[in-house]
């Protein structure tokens, strides 16, 4: 599922904590720091919050798809104009086309239309990617305090994503507890998903921590 893979790569890149140098030092001194394990994909797929985010993102993608589809007539018109100009200049060199008082303005107008079309298409793609990124980061902001609370209640100092674990005892898995607490809290049942312009994500990296 695309949402789950994106979720794992983006939203919880900042939540899956690696073993720190202090924890390694403690282990070396015979004082191992207890770790707990969480399946973040399950949190996204099974929690009320995660399902709400998935539904809203699906609706948002449909909205963008409809807008992209509205560009189809212009795309077809551009292709027809490209073919016409190619035919009209078939036996001419680029220099002859440039010097033509008839064709030169037509080629220039075509290039302007093409640039405008590509700009609109790129803006739609950028807005969608930015909107999804911000939604995932807002999701992380809602989930992280719950994860930290459960971690503290277990006396653990480390949370590890199950995708990075080969074997672990079931009692160290806090996934179900986190989902339960998310679902029981009215403040963590509704996802924040809205449309955002690509400019709002300018300069941000996909795995950067949310501010």
XYZ file of N, CA and C in Angstrom, residues 3 22 30 32 71 94 96-97 99 103 107 136 140 147 156 165 178 187 192:
57
model
N 0.352 4.313 0.808
C 0.292 5.144 2.004
C 1.182 4.580 3.090
N 24.811 6.492 24.616
C 24.644 6.293 26.060
C 24.081 4.906 26.354
N 26.891 -3.547 31.636
C 25.996 -4.543 32.217
C 24.689 -3.952 32.682
N 21.797 -2.820 30.746
C 21.105 -2.683 29.456
C 19.860 -1.819 29.589
N -6.700 19.345 -17.498
C -5.649 19.860 -18.378
C -5.568 19.087 -19.695
N 16.394 25.316 -38.865
C 16.040 26.146 -37.700
C 16.252 27.630 -37.979
N 16.005 29.167 -40.865
C 14.934 29.623 -41.743
C 13.636 29.829 -40.971
N 13.382 28.931 -40.023
C 12.178 29.077 -39.192
C 12.278 30.347 -38.360
N 13.863 33.007 -39.023
C 13.779 34.206 -39.864
C 12.412 34.368 -40.524
N 6.190 31.831 -39.353
C 6.357 30.708 -38.440
C 7.021 31.072 -37.120
N 5.861 29.616 -33.471
C 6.696 28.778 -32.619
C 6.871 29.408 -31.240
N 1.270 13.754 6.896
C 2.013 12.701 7.577
C 2.773 13.244 8.784
N 2.335 12.301 12.719
C 3.440 11.975 13.621
C 3.371 12.798 14.898
N 3.263 7.402 21.947
C 4.354 6.429 21.935
C 5.306 6.689 23.102
N 10.979 1.946 29.595
C 11.908 1.754 28.484
C 12.591 3.060 28.128
N 13.702 -4.955 13.518
C 13.935 -5.978 14.537
C 13.823 -7.362 13.905
N -0.546 1.346 21.929
C -0.535 2.672 21.303
C -1.816 2.894 20.508
N -8.846 13.546 21.027
C -7.918 14.468 20.355
C -7.001 13.770 19.355
N -5.372 15.681 10.543
C -5.325 17.012 9.935
C -4.820 16.877 8.499
